Short mmCIF file of C-alpha atoms in Angstrom, two decimals:
data_model
loop_
_atom_site.label_atom_id
_atom_site.label_comp_id
_atom_site.label_asym_id
_atom_site.label_seq_id
_atom_site.Cartn_x
_atom_site.Cartn_y
_atom_site.Cartn_z
CA VAL A 1 10.00 -19.74 17.09
CA ASN A 2 11.98 -17.29 14.96
CA LEU A 3 12.02 -17.68 11.16
CA GLU A 4 13.99 -14.93 9.44
CA VAL A 5 14.23 -14.26 5.73
CA ALA A 6 17.34 -13.47 3.68
CA PHE A 7 16.39 -12.10 0.26
CA THR A 8 19.84 -12.93 -1.14
CA PRO A 9 22.61 -15.31 -0.07
CA ALA A 10 24.70 -12.26 0.92
CA GLU A 11 22.07 -11.40 3.54
CA LEU A 12 22.50 -14.68 5.39
CA PRO A 13 23.85 -13.56 8.77
CA LYS A 14 27.56 -14.28 9.05
CA GLY A 15 27.90 -17.54 10.96
CA GLY A 16 24.19 -17.25 11.54
CA ALA A 17 23.34 -20.49 9.80
CA ALA A 18 25.02 -22.45 12.59
CA GLY A 19 22.47 -23.98 14.92
CA ARG A 20 19.57 -22.99 12.68
CA THR A 21 17.51 -24.62 9.99
CA VAL A 22 18.03 -23.02 6.60
CA VAL A 23 15.32 -23.41 3.97
CA VAL A 24 16.72 -22.73 0.51
CA VAL A 25 14.16 -21.38 -1.95
CA ASP A 26 14.59 -20.91 -5.70
CA VAL A 27 11.00 -21.16 -6.89
CA LEU A 28 11.76 -20.50 -10.58
CA ARG A 29 12.88 -23.18 -10.93
CA ALA A 30 15.67 -25.10 -9.18
CA THR A 31 14.05 -25.99 -5.88
CA SER A 32 10.73 -26.74 -7.59
CA SER A 33 12.57 -29.16 -9.88
CA ILE A 34 14.37 -30.74 -6.92
CA VAL A 35 11.11 -31.40 -5.08
CA GLN A 36 9.48 -32.78 -8.21
CA ALA A 37 12.47 -35.02 -9.04
CA LEU A 38 12.62 -36.59 -5.60
CA VAL A 39 8.87 -37.16 -5.52
CA SER A 40 9.29 -38.85 -8.91
CA GLY A 41 11.72 -41.29 -7.34
CA ALA A 42 15.16 -39.79 -7.99
CA ARG A 43 17.53 -41.39 -5.49
CA ARG A 44 19.50 -38.26 -4.72
CA ILE A 45 20.49 -34.94 -6.28
CA ILE A 46 24.00 -33.55 -6.20
CA PRO A 47 24.23 -29.81 -6.89
CA THR A 48 27.40 -28.48 -8.49
CA ALA A 49 28.57 -24.91 -8.94
CA THR A 50 29.77 -25.32 -12.53
CA VAL A 51 28.79 -27.24 -15.64
CA GLU A 52 32.31 -28.69 -15.85
CA GLU A 53 32.06 -30.03 -12.30
CA ALA A 54 28.72 -31.63 -13.13
CA VAL A 55 30.16 -33.41 -16.18
CA ARG A 56 33.23 -34.59 -14.24
CA LEU A 57 31.10 -35.89 -11.38
CA ALA A 58 28.81 -37.74 -13.79
CA GLU A 59 31.85 -39.50 -15.27
CA GLU A 60 33.06 -40.48 -11.81
CA LEU A 61 29.70 -41.83 -10.71
CA GLY A 62 29.17 -43.68 -13.98
CA ARG A 63 27.45 -41.82 -16.76
CA ALA A 64 24.78 -44.51 -17.27
CA ASP A 65 23.38 -44.18 -13.75
CA VAL A 66 23.39 -40.41 -13.71
CA ARG A 67 20.98 -37.86 -15.13
CA LEU A 68 22.67 -34.54 -15.84
CA CYS A 69 20.30 -31.61 -15.44
CA GLY A 70 20.25 -27.86 -15.09
CA GLU A 71 20.28 -24.60 -17.01
CA ARG A 72 22.26 -21.54 -17.91
CA ASP A 73 20.24 -18.37 -18.51
CA VAL A 74 17.03 -20.44 -18.39
CA LEU A 75 18.01 -22.75 -21.28
CA PRO A 76 19.00 -26.44 -21.04
CA ILE A 77 22.73 -27.19 -21.14
CA PRO A 78 23.94 -28.91 -24.34
CA GLY A 79 24.62 -32.61 -23.74
CA PHE A 80 22.61 -32.71 -20.52
CA ASP A 81 19.69 -35.13 -20.11
CA LEU A 82 17.25 -32.65 -18.63
CA GLY A 83 16.85 -28.89 -18.37
CA ASN A 84 15.28 -27.22 -15.37
CA SER A 85 11.56 -27.65 -16.16
CA PRO A 86 10.06 -29.37 -13.10
CA GLU A 87 7.38 -31.27 -15.03
CA HIS A 88 10.09 -32.97 -17.07
CA PHE A 89 11.33 -34.76 -13.95
CA THR A 90 8.98 -37.71 -14.42
CA PRO A 91 9.39 -41.17 -12.87
CA GLU A 92 10.24 -42.55 -16.33
CA ARG A 93 13.19 -40.19 -16.58
CA VAL A 94 14.56 -40.02 -13.05
CA ALA A 95 13.35 -42.88 -10.80
CA GLY A 96 16.27 -44.69 -9.18
CA HIS A 97 18.85 -42.36 -10.68
CA THR A 98 21.35 -39.94 -9.21
CA LEU A 99 20.81 -36.44 -10.60
CA VAL A 100 23.73 -34.07 -10.94
CA MET A 101 22.35 -30.55 -11.20
CA SER A 102 23.85 -27.18 -11.99
CA THR A 103 21.69 -24.05 -12.10
CA THR A 104 22.46 -20.35 -12.17
CA ASN A 105 21.21 -19.24 -8.76
CA GLY A 106 19.83 -22.23 -6.87
CA THR A 107 23.11 -24.07 -6.63
CA SER A 108 25.04 -21.20 -5.09
CA ALA A 109 22.26 -20.63 -2.55
CA LEU A 110 22.49 -24.28 -1.53
CA LEU A 111 26.24 -24.02 -1.16
CA ALA A 112 25.85 -20.82 0.92
CA ALA A 113 23.63 -22.75 3.31
CA SER A 114 26.26 -25.30 4.22
CA GLY A 115 27.22 -24.89 7.84
CA SER A 116 23.61 -24.78 8.95
CA GLU A 117 22.33 -27.27 11.50
CA LEU A 118 19.89 -28.56 8.92
CA CYS A 119 19.25 -27.48 5.34
CA LEU A 120 15.87 -28.07 3.74
CA VAL A 121 14.82 -27.43 0.15
CA GLY A 122 11.61 -25.45 -0.20
CA ALA A 123 9.28 -24.33 -2.97
CA LEU A 124 5.62 -23.51 -3.26
CA LEU A 125 5.09 -27.16 -4.25
CA ASN A 126 5.99 -28.27 -0.70
CA ALA A 127 5.41 -25.11 1.37
CA GLY A 128 3.00 -26.76 3.80
CA ALA A 129 5.29 -29.75 4.39
CA ILE A 130 8.22 -27.42 5.11
CA ALA A 131 6.14 -25.34 7.52
CA ARG A 132 4.97 -28.47 9.36
CA ARG A 133 8.56 -29.67 9.69
CA LEU A 134 9.71 -26.29 11.04
CA ALA A 135 6.81 -26.19 13.49
CA ALA A 136 7.57 -29.70 14.72
CA ASP A 137 11.31 -29.10 15.09
CA GLY A 138 10.83 -25.79 16.90
CA ARG A 139 14.35 -24.74 15.94
CA ASP A 140 14.99 -21.19 14.73
CA GLY A 141 15.40 -20.87 11.00
CA VAL A 142 16.20 -18.73 7.99
CA VAL A 143 14.51 -18.84 4.62
CA LEU A 144 17.35 -18.28 2.19
CA CYS A 145 16.04 -16.90 -1.09
CA ALA A 146 18.33 -17.72 -4.01
CA GLY A 147 17.49 -14.42 -5.69
CA ARG A 148 18.75 -13.58 -9.13
CA GLU A 149 22.45 -12.99 -9.63
CA GLY A 150 22.79 -11.77 -6.08
CA ARG A 151 19.73 -9.53 -6.23
CA PHE A 152 16.19 -9.65 -4.84
CA ALA A 153 13.79 -11.95 -6.73
CA LEU A 154 10.05 -11.47 -6.36
CA GLU A 155 9.07 -15.14 -6.69
CA ASP A 156 11.39 -16.26 -3.90
CA ALA A 157 10.22 -13.47 -1.60
CA TYR A 158 6.62 -14.50 -2.27
CA CYS A 159 7.44 -18.12 -1.37
CA ALA A 160 9.16 -16.97 1.83
CA GLY A 161 5.97 -15.11 2.70
CA ILE A 162 3.83 -18.20 2.09
CA LEU A 163 6.16 -20.25 4.32
CA LEU A 164 5.79 -17.65 7.08
CA ARG A 165 2.02 -17.61 6.70
CA GLU A 166 1.78 -21.41 6.85
CA LEU A 167 4.09 -21.52 9.86
CA ARG A 168 2.11 -18.88 11.70
CA GLU A 169 -0.99 -21.07 11.39
CA LEU A 170 0.93 -23.67 13.38
CA ARG A 171 3.00 -21.51 15.72
CA ALA A 172 1.36 -18.44 17.21
CA ASP A 173 4.73 -17.46 18.71
CA LEU A 174 6.28 -16.87 15.27
CA GLN A 175 8.81 -14.04 15.10
CA THR A 176 10.71 -12.73 12.09
CA ASN A 177 12.94 -9.93 10.80
CA ASP A 178 12.32 -6.94 8.49
CA ALA A 179 12.62 -9.06 5.34
CA GLY A 180 10.20 -11.58 6.83
CA ARG A 181 7.70 -8.84 7.65
CA ALA A 182 7.89 -7.56 4.08
CA ALA A 183 7.56 -11.07 2.61
CA PHE A 184 4.62 -11.87 4.87
CA ARG A 185 2.73 -8.85 3.56
CA MET A 186 3.70 -9.57 -0.03
CA ALA A 187 2.16 -13.03 0.15
CA GLY A 188 -1.33 -11.73 0.79
CA GLY A 189 -2.98 -15.01 -0.05
CA ARG A 190 -2.42 -18.41 -1.61
CA SER A 191 -4.78 -17.61 -4.47
CA GLY A 192 -2.39 -14.97 -5.77
CA ALA A 193 0.55 -17.31 -6.35
CA LEU A 194 0.46 -17.45 -10.14
CA ALA A 195 -0.08 -13.70 -10.48
CA ALA A 196 2.76 -13.02 -8.03
CA LEU A 197 5.17 -15.30 -9.88
CA ARG A 198 4.22 -13.85 -13.26
CA ARG A 199 5.21 -10.36 -12.11
CA SER A 200 8.81 -11.48 -11.55
CA ALA A 201 11.67 -10.85 -13.95
CA ALA A 202 12.48 -14.58 -13.86
CA ALA A 203 8.98 -15.48 -15.10
CA ARG A 204 9.26 -12.96 -17.91
CA ARG A 205 12.56 -14.49 -19.00
CA ILE A 206 11.11 -18.02 -18.82
CA ARG A 207 8.09 -16.95 -20.86
CA GLU A 208 10.36 -15.39 -23.49
CA GLN A 209 11.93 -18.83 -23.89
CA GLY A 210 8.54 -20.43 -24.45
CA LEU A 211 8.43 -22.12 -21.04
CA GLU A 212 5.39 -20.39 -19.53
CA GLN A 213 4.03 -23.77 -18.40
CA ASP A 214 6.94 -24.00 -15.95
CA VAL A 215 5.70 -20.89 -14.15
CA GLN A 216 2.22 -22.37 -13.83
CA PHE A 217 3.66 -25.61 -12.52
CA CYS A 218 5.85 -23.89 -9.91
CA ALA A 219 2.91 -21.77 -8.69
CA GLN A 220 1.09 -24.82 -7.30
CA ILE A 221 1.05 -24.60 -3.51
CA ASP A 222 1.22 -27.86 -1.50
CA ARG A 223 1.20 -30.24 -4.44
CA HIS A 224 3.58 -32.50 -2.53
CA ASP A 225 4.10 -33.54 1.08
CA ALA A 226 7.86 -33.94 0.67
CA VAL A 227 10.78 -32.38 2.55
CA PRO A 228 14.14 -32.66 0.79
CA GLY A 229 17.23 -32.20 2.97
CA PHE A 230 20.73 -31.18 1.85
CA ASP A 231 23.72 -32.47 3.81
CA GLY A 232 26.25 -30.23 2.07
CA HIS A 233 26.85 -32.82 -0.63
CA ARG A 234 23.60 -34.39 -1.73
CA ILE A 235 19.86 -33.78 -1.50
CA GLU A 236 17.53 -36.59 -0.45
CA LEU A 237 14.02 -36.86 0.92
CA THR A 238 13.98 -36.69 4.72
CA SER A 239 11.60 -38.00 7.32
CA PRO A 240 10.80 -36.18 10.59
CA GLU A 241 13.44 -36.50 13.33
CA VAL B 1 12.20 6.02 -17.53
CA ASN B 2 13.59 3.10 -15.52
CA LEU B 3 14.03 3.42 -11.74
CA GLU B 4 15.31 0.24 -10.15
CA VAL B 5 15.64 -0.50 -6.45
CA ALA B 6 18.57 -2.11 -4.63
CA PHE B 7 17.54 -3.21 -1.13
CA THR B 8 21.18 -3.36 0.01
CA PRO B 9 24.41 -1.78 -1.30
CA ALA B 10 25.52 -5.29 -2.40
CA GLU B 11 22.57 -5.37 -4.83
CA LEU B 12 23.71 -2.31 -6.73
CA PRO B 13 24.46 -3.72 -10.20
CA LYS B 14 28.20 -4.02 -10.74
CA GLY B 15 29.26 -0.97 -12.72
CA GLY B 16 25.56 -0.24 -13.00
CA ALA B 17 25.75 3.07 -11.24
CA ALA B 18 27.68 4.55 -14.16
CA GLY B 19 25.47 6.72 -16.33
CA ARG B 20 22.60 6.52 -13.89
CA THR B 21 21.25 8.63 -11.06
CA VAL B 22 21.57 6.92 -7.70
CA VAL B 23 19.25 8.00 -4.89
CA VAL B 24 20.69 6.94 -1.53
CA VAL B 25 18.05 6.30 1.13
CA ASP B 26 18.61 5.72 4.85
CA VAL B 27 15.32 6.90 6.29
CA LEU B 28 16.14 6.03 9.92
CA ARG B 29 17.96 8.31 10.16
CA ALA B 30 21.03 9.43 8.20
CA THR B 31 19.46 10.75 4.99
CA SER B 32 16.60 12.35 6.94
CA SER B 33 19.19 14.17 9.06
CA ILE B 34 21.13 15.23 5.96
CA VAL B 35 18.02 16.75 4.35
CA GLN B 36 17.08 18.51 7.58
CA ALA B 37 20.60 19.84 8.17
CA LEU B 38 20.90 21.34 4.69
CA VAL B 39 17.45 22.90 4.89
CA SER B 40 18.56 24.40 8.22
CA GLY B 41 21.44 26.10 6.44
CA ALA B 42 24.39 23.73 6.84
CA ARG B 43 26.92 24.67 4.17
CA ARG B 44 27.90 21.11 3.29
CA ILE B 45 28.08 17.65 4.82
CA ILE B 46 31.08 15.36 4.50
CA PRO B 47 30.35 11.69 5.21
CA THR B 48 33.17 9.56 6.60
CA ALA B 49 33.37 5.80 7.02
CA THR B 50 34.89 5.85 10.50
CA VAL B 51 34.70 7.95 13.65
CA GLU B 52 38.49 8.41 13.58
CA GLU B 53 38.34 9.78 10.04
CA ALA B 54 35.61 12.21 11.11
CA VAL B 55 37.71 13.53 14.00
CA ARG B 56 40.82 13.86 11.84
CA LEU B 57 38.91 15.70 9.13
CA ALA B 58 37.39 18.08 11.68
CA GLU B 59 40.89 18.97 12.90
CA GLU B 60 42.07 19.60 9.34
CA LEU B 61 39.11 21.80 8.48
CA GLY B 62 39.34 23.72 11.74
CA ARG B 63 37.39 22.35 14.67
CA ALA B 64 35.60 25.68 15.33
CA ASP B 65 33.90 25.74 11.93
CA VAL B 66 32.88 22.09 11.93
CA ARG B 67 30.01 20.28 13.58
CA LEU B 68 30.79 16.61 14.18
CA CYS B 69 27.69 14.43 14.02
CA GLY B 70 26.62 10.83 13.72
CA GLU B 71 25.92 7.66 15.67
CA ARG B 72 27.07 4.17 16.46
CA ASP B 73 24.33 1.65 17.25
CA VAL B 74 21.78 4.51 17.34
CA LEU B 75 23.57 6.45 20.11
CA PRO B 76 25.48 9.75 19.77
CA ILE B 77 29.27 9.47 19.58
CA PRO B 78 31.14 10.79 22.67
CA GLY B 79 32.74 14.18 21.97
CA PHE B 80 30.59 14.84 18.88
CA ASP B 81 28.41 17.95 18.65
CA LEU B 82 25.27 16.22 17.40
CA GLY B 83 23.87 12.70 17.21
CA ASN B 84 21.68 11.54 14.36
CA SER B 85 18.29 12.94 15.41
CA PRO B 86 17.08 15.02 12.46
CA GLU B 87 15.15 17.56 14.55
CA HIS B 88 18.36 18.44 16.36
CA PHE B 89 19.80 19.87 13.13
CA THR B 90 18.37 23.34 13.75
CA PRO B 91 19.58 26.59 12.13
CA GLU B 92 21.03 27.64 15.51
CA ARG B 93 23.25 24.58 15.56
CA VAL B 94 24.26 24.09 11.94
CA ALA B 95 23.68 27.19 9.76
CA GLY B 96 26.84 28.14 7.88
CA HIS B 97 28.81 25.20 9.24
CA THR B 98 30.46 22.21 7.61
CA LEU B 99 29.12 18.98 9.09
CA VAL B 100 31.31 15.92 9.24
CA MET B 101 29.06 12.89 9.65
CA SER B 102 29.66 9.23 10.37
CA THR B 103 26.76 6.79 10.67
CA THR B 104 26.52 3.00 10.70
CA ASN B 105 24.75 2.30 7.42
CA GLY B 106 24.09 5.57 5.61
CA THR B 107 27.71 6.47 5.10
CA SER B 108 28.69 3.19 3.45
CA ALA B 109 25.68 3.40 1.14
CA LEU B 110 26.79 6.88 0.05
CA LEU B 111 30.30 5.62 -0.60
CA ALA B 112 28.91 2.65 -2.59
CA ALA B 113 27.12 5.13 -4.84
CA SER B 114 30.27 6.89 -5.97
CA GLY B 115 30.81 6.26 -9.65
CA SER B 116 27.23 7.14 -10.49
CA GLU B 117 26.46 9.91 -12.96
CA LEU B 118 24.66 11.79 -10.22
CA CYS B 119 24.04 10.87 -6.59
CA LEU B 120 21.07 12.33 -4.76
CA VAL B 121 20.15 11.98 -1.10
CA GLY B 122 16.56 10.93 -0.47
CA ALA B 123 14.23 10.45 2.47
CA LEU B 124 10.51 10.62 3.03
CA LEU B 125 11.06 14.28 4.02
CA ASN B 126 11.95 15.15 0.41
CA ALA B 127 10.40 12.28 -1.58
CA GLY B 128 8.34 14.53 -3.84
CA ALA B 129 11.29 16.78 -4.64
CA ILE B 130 13.44 13.77 -5.54
CA ALA B 131 10.70 12.35 -7.77
CA ARG B 132 10.26 15.69 -9.57
CA ARG B 133 14.01 15.89 -10.17
CA LEU B 134 14.12 12.34 -11.55
CA ALA B 135 11.13 13.03 -13.78
CA ALA B 136 12.69 16.23 -15.12
CA ASP B 137 16.10 14.65 -15.75
CA GLY B 138 14.61 11.61 -17.47
CA ARG B 139 17.80 9.65 -16.77
CA ASP B 140 17.55 6.03 -15.56
CA GLY B 141 18.14 5.59 -11.87
CA VAL B 142 18.56 3.29 -8.91
CA VAL B 143 17.21 3.82 -5.42
CA LEU B 144 19.98 2.50 -3.20
CA CYS B 145 18.60 1.49 0.18
CA ALA B 146 21.22 1.64 2.91
CA GLY B 147 19.65 -1.33 4.70
CA ARG B 148 20.90 -2.50 8.05
CA GLU B 149 24.34 -4.06 8.28
CA GLY B 150 24.07 -5.30 4.72
CA ARG B 151 20.54 -6.64 5.12
CA PHE B 152 17.09 -5.57 4.00
CA ALA B 153 15.52 -2.73 6.03
CA LEU B 154 11.78 -2.19 5.95
CA GLU B 155 11.83 1.61 6.31
CA ASP B 156 14.16 2.10 3.34
CA ALA B 157 12.12 -0.27 1.16
CA TYR B 158 8.99 1.70 2.10
CA CYS B 159 10.67 4.97 1.09
CA ALA B 160 11.78 3.42 -2.21
CA GLY B 161 8.15 2.50 -2.83
CA ILE B 162 6.97 6.04 -2.10
CA LEU B 163 9.59 7.41 -4.52
CA LEU B 164 8.33 5.03 -7.22
CA ARG B 165 4.73 6.00 -6.56
CA GLU B 166 5.51 9.71 -6.72
CA LEU B 167 7.53 9.24 -9.90
CA ARG B 168 4.78 7.25 -11.57
CA GLU B 169 2.43 10.18 -11.04
CA LEU B 170 4.82 12.19 -13.21
CA ARG B 171 6.06 9.57 -15.67
CA ALA B 172 3.55 7.06 -17.00
CA ASP B 173 6.41 5.23 -18.74
CA LEU B 174 7.98 4.22 -15.42
CA GLN B 175 9.67 0.82 -15.41
CA THR B 176 11.38 -0.98 -12.53
CA ASN B 177 12.86 -4.29 -11.36
CA ASP B 178 11.64 -7.02 -8.97
CA ALA B 179 12.75 -5.09 -5.88
CA GLY B 180 10.97 -2.01 -7.21
CA ARG B 181 7.78 -3.96 -7.81
CA ALA B 182 7.89 -5.28 -4.25
CA ALA B 183 8.61 -1.82 -2.81
CA PHE B 184 5.82 -0.25 -4.86
CA ARG B 185 3.30 -2.66 -3.37
CA MET B 186 4.70 -2.28 0.14
CA ALA B 187 4.13 1.47 0.03
CA GLY B 188 0.38 1.17 -0.34
CA GLY B 189 -0.26 4.77 0.57
CA ARG B 190 1.31 7.87 2.05
CA SER B 191 -0.97 7.71 5.09
CA GLY B 192 0.73 4.51 6.23
CA ALA B 193 4.20 5.98 6.58
CA LEU B 194 4.45 6.10 10.36
CA ALA B 195 2.96 2.63 10.78
CA ALA B 196 5.33 1.23 8.15
CA LEU B 197 8.38 2.78 9.77
CA ARG B 198 7.34 1.61 13.23
CA ARG B 199 7.27 -2.01 12.07
CA SER B 200 10.98 -1.89 11.23
CA ALA B 201 13.76 -3.29 13.40
CA ALA B 202 15.50 0.10 13.22
CA ALA B 203 12.48 1.89 14.70
CA ARG B 204 12.30 -0.64 17.51
CA ARG B 205 15.95 -0.05 18.34
CA ILE B 206 15.47 3.73 18.21
CA ARG B 207 12.46 3.50 20.50
CA GLU B 208 14.43 1.37 22.96
CA GLN B 209 16.87 4.27 23.21
CA GLY B 210 14.08 6.71 24.00
CA LEU B 211 14.17 8.40 20.57
CA GLU B 212 10.67 7.56 19.32
CA GLN B 213 10.16 11.18 18.26
CA ASP B 214 12.86 10.64 15.60
CA VAL B 215 10.71 7.99 13.93
CA GLN B 216 7.74 10.36 13.85
CA PHE B 217 9.88 13.11 12.39
CA CYS B 218 11.33 10.89 9.66
CA ALA B 219 7.84 9.63 8.69
CA GLN B 220 6.80 13.07 7.38
CA ILE B 221 6.43 12.90 3.62
CA ASP B 222 7.33 16.01 1.58
CA ARG B 223 8.16 18.30 4.47
CA HIS B 224 10.90 19.86 2.35
CA ASP B 225 11.43 20.76 -1.29
CA ALA B 226 15.17 20.11 -1.18
CA VAL B 227 17.41 17.85 -3.25
CA PRO B 228 20.84 17.19 -1.75
CA GLY B 229 23.53 15.93 -4.12
CA PHE B 230 26.69 14.01 -3.27
CA ASP B 231 29.78 14.48 -5.46
CA GLY B 232 31.73 11.61 -3.88
CA HIS B 233 33.20 13.93 -1.27
CA ARG B 234 30.59 16.31 0.05
CA ILE B 235 26.82 16.72 0.09
CA GLU B 236 25.25 20.07 -0.81
CA LEU B 237 21.85 21.27 -1.92
CA THR B 238 21.47 21.14 -5.69
CA SER B 239 19.35 23.07 -8.13
CA PRO B 240 17.84 21.57 -11.29
CA GLU B 241 20.26 21.20 -14.22
#
């Protein structure tokens, strides 16, 4: 099985998502929040490119049933119900609700992945579950790192490396590309997750805003056995095919 | 001093090259060939985006004085004088001549760097010389990896890491970005250069074409004390300011 890595959405091979599984990764913090929200019982999550689109969609769906969430430059969006801190997505706040989410980098990575055979949402929180799904499907895939404003992000590359390492435990025939080889070596071991995340520019920015606990939360590997799937419109928990 | 890394031309910060030194790196093989050609006495090297442009320019300059060189998908271009194997750029072949060069990735990286305060051409062959120049100038910089068709390339990332390591020996105040931190760790030591290059997709492709000796040549760190500069039109050896 071949699992390549794209460090930025621009590196996704042109037309290359067709016929392949794409795993979108934005560890700090969008895909971590998505995993946590769905595990907490959110019914579905609809990502939007802009804040305005999120507000409009919430009105259409009925504001009372919707939880608006997301961030701009790390901070919560005024008037929204939740920011982008994964531990805030508790059952009390999100169970049974539709979440409409707009984040700086994660959303555009998700939208770049449309056109893939199957799009999964990955984070360290569910790395093992994603690897097991990929191993079972046996389809070729691409880990699409959201990156940071179109540039390489250390935390997403580390997560891609952990996904490759977990998958190689299950599939000895694993192949990858140059970015995958670099990510694999970067993710020397699971014990280094928090240190690896803390080195990233994103973690520094989050810490500056007093949200250091978010980094610790997102550094937990395999907290959940959940595999969210994105159909181009909404994200929901999936079960194996 | 701040030396960032862009793993692909698309990651060069918008407008960010202005006021900064850009070091263009295409280790396998364009920037290695450029360093070797200039050390062998080539008068100047003019990179062109297309083969047609190279041929036209050679006619304008006078075909007898020009050496046409470059590659498409690793192989020499029919009718050209030289391919892209650095050890072929001997004094016998290039001394005193203008080289017009067109390569798949290196050329577009050079053109992406126009607009920078100063553009240098780096490879493992002249890594130490580049680092000494950056340290002496004290200007902020970006290592621009050519990559491979717009995607991350292992050999260029390794070279960026070696440049950072050499610069940190000279400037304890060195700062970098996420890509730089990843590259720094990738380039664990100078002794691993050949092994690192051989892991890359580019090296595999070069070996398939029977040019494995090119990879060995390009893996030599600090063979030359030469710093080529690119003024947006031509590449020539530079001396310190």
